[in-house]
Coordinates of C-alpha atoms in Angstrom, one line a residue:
M1 CA 110.9 94.0 119.6
S2 CA 113.7 91.4 118.1
S3 CA 117.1 92.8 118.6
Y4 CA 118.1 91.2 114.7
N5 CA 117.7 93.9 112.5
N6 CA 117.3 96.4 115.4
E7 CA 119.6 98.7 113.8
Q8 CA 117.7 99.7 110.5
I9 CA 114.1 99.8 112.7
Q10 CA 115.9 102.0 115.1
Q11 CA 117.2 104.1 112.0
Y12 CA 114.2 104.2 110.2
L13 CA 112.4 105.2 113.7
T14 CA 114.9 108.2 113.4
N15 CA 114.3 109.1 109.8
N16 CA 110.1 108.6 110.4
Q17 CA 109.8 110.1 113.9
N18 CA 108.0 113.4 112.9
K19 CA 105.8 111.5 109.4
A20 CA 102.5 110.4 109.7
R21 CA 100.0 108.4 107.2
L22 CA 96.0 109.4 106.9
L23 CA 94.1 107.3 104.9
V24 CA 90.6 108.6 104.6
S25 CA 87.4 107.2 102.4
C26 CA 84.2 109.3 102.4
S27 CA 81.1 110.5 99.9
D28 CA 82.8 112.5 97.3
Q29 CA 82.1 116.0 97.8
P30 CA 83.4 119.7 97.0
G31 CA 85.8 120.7 100.3
I32 CA 87.9 117.5 101.1
V33 CA 91.0 117.9 100.2
S34 CA 90.9 121.5 100.4
A35 CA 89.8 121.1 103.9
I36 CA 92.3 118.4 104.6
S37 CA 95.2 120.7 103.2
T38 CA 93.7 123.5 105.4
F39 CA 94.4 121.6 108.9
L40 CA 98.1 119.5 107.8
F41 CA 98.7 123.7 107.7
E42 CA 97.2 124.9 111.0
Q43 CA 99.5 122.1 112.1
G44 CA 102.5 122.9 110.3
A45 CA 103.1 120.1 108.3
N46 CA 104.0 119.4 105.0
I47 CA 103.3 117.2 102.4
V48 CA 105.2 114.8 101.2
E49 CA 103.1 111.9 99.4
S50 CA 99.4 112.2 98.2
S51 CA 97.2 110.0 96.2
Q52 CA 93.4 110.3 95.4
Y53 CA 90.9 108.3 93.8
T54 CA 86.7 108.5 93.3
T55 CA 84.9 106.3 91.8
D56 CA 83.0 109.0 90.5
P57 CA 83.1 113.0 91.4
S58 CA 79.4 113.2 91.2
E59 CA 77.8 110.7 93.6
G60 CA 80.7 108.1 94.1
T61 CA 83.1 107.4 97.1
F62 CA 86.3 109.1 97.5
F63 CA 89.5 108.1 98.7
L64 CA 92.7 109.8 99.6
R65 CA 96.7 108.4 101.0
I66 CA 98.9 111.5 102.7
V67 CA 102.2 111.0 103.9
F68 CA 103.2 114.1 105.7
E69 CA 105.8 115.6 108.3
A70 CA 105.5 118.3 110.9
P71 CA 108.0 119.2 113.6
G72 CA 107.6 117.5 116.9
M73 CA 105.5 115.3 115.5
K74 CA 105.5 112.7 118.1
E75 CA 104.9 115.0 121.3
K76 CA 102.1 115.8 118.8
E77 CA 100.1 112.3 118.1
S78 CA 97.2 112.7 120.1
E79 CA 96.3 116.8 119.4
I80 CA 96.1 115.8 116.0
R81 CA 94.1 113.0 116.3
E82 CA 91.9 115.2 118.4
A83 CA 92.0 117.9 115.7
F84 CA 91.1 115.8 112.6
N85 CA 87.5 114.5 113.9
D86 CA 85.8 117.7 113.4
I87 CA 87.0 117.2 109.6
G88 CA 85.8 113.5 109.9
E89 CA 82.4 114.2 111.3
K90 CA 81.7 116.8 108.6
F91 CA 82.7 114.9 106.1
S92 CA 81.0 111.7 107.5
M93 CA 84.9 110.2 106.9
K94 CA 86.4 107.0 107.9
W95 CA 89.8 107.8 108.5
K96 CA 92.8 106.1 109.6
L97 CA 96.1 108.2 110.9
T98 CA 99.3 106.5 111.4
F99 CA 102.3 108.0 113.0
L100 CA 105.4 106.1 111.6
S101 CA 106.9 105.9 115.1
N102 CA 104.9 103.4 116.0
L103 CA 105.9 100.5 114.5
K104 CA 103.1 98.0 113.7
K105 CA 103.7 94.7 115.3
T106 CA 103.0 91.7 112.8
A107 CA 101.9 87.9 113.6
I108 CA 103.2 84.9 110.9
F109 CA 100.6 82.2 110.6
A110 CA 102.4 79.0 109.5
S111 CA 102.2 75.5 108.5
K112 CA 103.9 72.9 106.6
E113 CA 105.4 74.6 103.8
V114 CA 107.4 77.6 105.0
H115 CA 108.7 79.2 101.9
C116 CA 106.2 82.3 102.0
L117 CA 107.3 82.2 105.6
R118 CA 110.8 82.5 104.6
E119 CA 110.6 84.9 102.2
L120 CA 108.6 87.6 104.8
L121 CA 111.6 86.8 107.6
Y122 CA 114.3 87.8 104.4
Q123 CA 112.0 91.1 102.9
W124 CA 112.4 91.9 107.0
E125 CA 115.8 91.2 107.1
S126 CA 116.7 93.3 104.4
G127 CA 115.1 95.9 105.7
D128 CA 112.6 95.9 103.0
L129 CA 109.7 95.2 105.3
M130 CA 109.3 97.5 108.0
T131 CA 107.3 95.9 110.4
D132 CA 108.1 94.3 114.2
I133 CA 107.8 90.7 113.2
A134 CA 106.5 89.5 117.4
L135 CA 106.0 86.1 116.4
V136 CA 105.4 83.5 114.9
I137 CA 103.1 80.6 115.7
S138 CA 102.4 77.6 113.6
N139 CA 101.1 73.9 113.4
H140 CA 103.7 72.1 112.5
E141 CA 107.8 72.5 114.2
T142 CA 109.4 73.0 110.5
G143 CA 109.8 76.7 110.5
R144 CA 111.0 76.6 114.2
E145 CA 114.6 76.8 113.7
I146 CA 114.8 79.4 110.8
V147 CA 112.3 81.9 113.4
E148 CA 114.3 81.4 116.0
S149 CA 117.4 82.2 114.0
F150 CA 116.3 85.6 113.4
G151 CA 115.7 86.0 117.5
I152 CA 112.0 85.6 116.8
P153 CA 109.3 83.8 119.5
F154 CA 108.1 80.5 117.8
Y155 CA 105.2 79.1 119.2
Y156 CA 104.1 75.6 118.3
I157 CA 100.3 75.0 118.5
P158 CA 99.0 72.1 117.5
A159 CA 95.9 72.6 115.5
N160 CA 93.0 70.8 113.4
K161 CA 89.1 71.2 113.4
D162 CA 88.1 69.0 116.4
I163 CA 90.1 71.7 118.8
R164 CA 90.1 74.8 116.6
K165 CA 88.2 76.6 119.1
E166 CA 90.6 75.8 122.3
V167 CA 93.5 76.4 119.4
E168 CA 92.1 80.2 119.1
A169 CA 92.2 80.6 121.9
Q170 CA 95.5 80.3 122.8
Q171 CA 96.3 82.3 119.3
L172 CA 94.1 85.3 120.4
K173 CA 95.9 85.3 124.0
L174 CA 99.2 85.9 122.6
L175 CA 98.2 88.0 119.9
E176 CA 96.9 90.4 122.6
E177 CA 100.0 89.9 125.0
Y178 CA 102.2 90.7 121.6
E179 CA 99.5 93.8 120.9
V180 CA 99.6 92.5 117.4
D181 CA 98.4 95.0 114.6
V182 CA 98.8 92.8 111.3
I183 CA 98.2 89.2 111.1
V184 CA 99.4 87.3 107.9
L185 CA 98.8 83.9 107.1
A186 CA 101.4 82.6 104.9
R187 CA 100.2 79.2 103.4
Y188 CA 98.8 78.5 107.2
M189 CA 96.4 75.9 106.2
Q190 CA 93.7 76.0 108.8
I191 CA 90.0 77.5 108.5
L192 CA 89.6 80.6 110.6
T193 CA 86.0 80.5 112.5
P194 CA 84.0 83.3 112.0
D195 CA 84.9 84.7 115.7
F196 CA 88.5 84.8 115.6
V197 CA 88.1 86.7 111.9
A198 CA 85.6 89.7 113.9
A199 CA 87.9 89.8 116.5
H200 CA 90.6 91.0 113.7
P201 CA 88.5 93.1 110.9
S202 CA 90.7 93.4 107.6
K203 CA 94.2 92.8 109.3
I204 CA 93.8 89.0 108.6
I205 CA 96.3 88.7 105.4
N206 CA 96.0 85.3 103.3
I207 CA 97.8 83.7 100.9
H208 CA 95.9 81.2 98.3
H209 CA 97.8 79.2 95.7
S210 CA 95.7 79.8 93.0
F211 CA 94.4 83.2 90.8
L212 CA 90.8 83.6 92.4
P213 CA 88.4 83.5 91.8
A214 CA 89.2 80.2 89.9
F215 CA 89.5 77.0 92.2
I216 CA 89.0 78.1 95.5
G217 CA 89.7 75.3 98.7
A218 CA 92.2 73.3 98.8
S219 CA 94.5 71.7 96.1
P220 CA 94.2 74.7 93.1
H221 CA 97.4 72.5 91.0
K222 CA 96.1 69.7 90.8
R223 CA 92.4 70.6 89.4
A224 CA 94.3 73.5 87.2
Y225 CA 96.4 70.7 85.9
E226 CA 93.6 68.6 85.0
R227 CA 92.0 71.8 83.8
G228 CA 94.7 72.1 81.1
V229 CA 95.1 75.8 82.1
K230 CA 97.6 78.0 80.5
L231 CA 98.0 79.8 83.7
I232 CA 99.0 79.6 86.9
G233 CA 98.7 81.9 89.5
A234 CA 98.5 83.4 93.5
T235 CA 95.9 85.9 95.3
S236 CA 96.8 87.7 98.1
H237 CA 93.6 88.8 100.2
Y238 CA 92.2 90.1 103.3
V239 CA 90.6 87.0 105.1
T240 CA 86.6 87.0 105.6
D241 CA 84.2 84.6 106.5
D242 CA 83.9 83.1 103.1
L243 CA 86.8 81.1 102.3
D244 CA 88.8 82.7 99.9
E245 CA 86.1 85.3 99.3
G246 CA 87.3 87.9 100.9
P247 CA 89.0 91.5 99.5
I248 CA 91.7 90.9 96.9
I249 CA 95.4 93.3 97.5
E250 CA 97.5 91.6 94.9
Q251 CA 97.8 89.2 92.2
D252 CA 100.1 87.5 89.6
V253 CA 100.2 84.4 86.8
I254 CA 102.8 83.0 85.3
R255 CA 102.9 80.6 82.4
V256 CA 102.7 77.1 82.1
D257 CA 101.7 74.7 79.3
H258 CA 101.0 71.2 78.8
R259 CA 104.6 69.6 79.7
N260 CA 104.3 70.8 83.6
G261 CA 102.7 67.9 85.6
V262 CA 101.1 69.1 89.6
R263 CA 104.6 69.0 90.8
D264 CA 106.0 71.5 87.8
L265 CA 103.2 73.6 89.0
K266 CA 103.3 73.6 92.8
K267 CA 106.8 75.1 92.4
K268 CA 105.9 77.4 89.9
G269 CA 103.6 78.1 92.2
R270 CA 105.6 78.8 94.9
L271 CA 107.7 80.8 93.5
I272 CA 104.4 83.7 93.1
E273 CA 103.0 82.7 96.2
R274 CA 106.0 84.1 97.8
S275 CA 106.1 87.5 96.0
V276 CA 102.2 88.0 95.8
L277 CA 101.9 87.7 99.8
T278 CA 105.0 90.2 100.7
R279 CA 103.9 93.1 98.3
A280 CA 100.5 92.3 99.7
V281 CA 101.8 93.0 103.4
K282 CA 104.6 95.5 102.4
W283 CA 101.1 97.6 101.0
D284 CA 98.8 96.6 103.9
I285 CA 101.7 98.1 106.5
E286 CA 102.5 100.6 104.7
D287 CA 98.6 101.9 104.8
R288 CA 98.1 101.6 101.2
V289 CA 95.4 100.0 100.9
I290 CA 91.2 100.9 102.0
V291 CA 89.2 98.2 101.6
H292 CA 85.3 99.0 100.0
E293 CA 83.0 96.9 99.9
N294 CA 84.4 93.9 99.1
K295 CA 87.6 95.1 96.6
T296 CA 90.4 96.8 98.0
I297 CA 91.8 100.6 96.4
V298 CA 95.5 100.2 96.2
F299 CA 97.8 103.5 96.2

């Protein structure tokens, strides 16, 4: 962990050492909330935050996010996880239990444009993005100075489509070495192979510089200008094998008009990209996102 904002991180870990988050999705049926509440009561836990949603009360899918706390949580991690297995099996749940004392490790992939990278670093420095930014990997040297000024390791790995497999082998080795939980593509302008994506399902967050599904792929601002759009936007989504078609986490737009050229659209677009990506990453590391089919439920 970088020592740059170590004091804020240690304060967060101290304040949340007895807290955990539970994400659940399963077929909607009677007794789910009751079973979970009873389980937490038996563990001596208190629910401090709860949100739920169902696609259809009669035959839909049920989603739940709970934050709870209990004395001595850190010592009981494995016990709680093992005990919840019975409920998970009873209701055929997909579930995820995260203990807040275990800070998630994040890797940022960057390229020549560093506005999204800078925003993530600033939000992290201020304590608004509570994660351990373990390393930054880039195919350009552009961001080295700012990254290293934060005390974060920077790895320059040149990349192009001809050496993609070799590049990804180096990247995967680093991700394993740093035990990374989340990968953020901060305008990393390289297409990942299916093997790379498969190794990190629903763990790779991308920012696309348009309001998807419009203008997928490269040069969306040029095509938006040619089309004469009145709104431009940005989309943050999980990466899948289908280019720019993964489950959408967050989107936003800004108004433009005929007086705005391609350069203006890019400038305005960068403002949205920074905020949209940061919100998506924040929601992911706070376990607010559940992927369902090709959509997301965001609590």
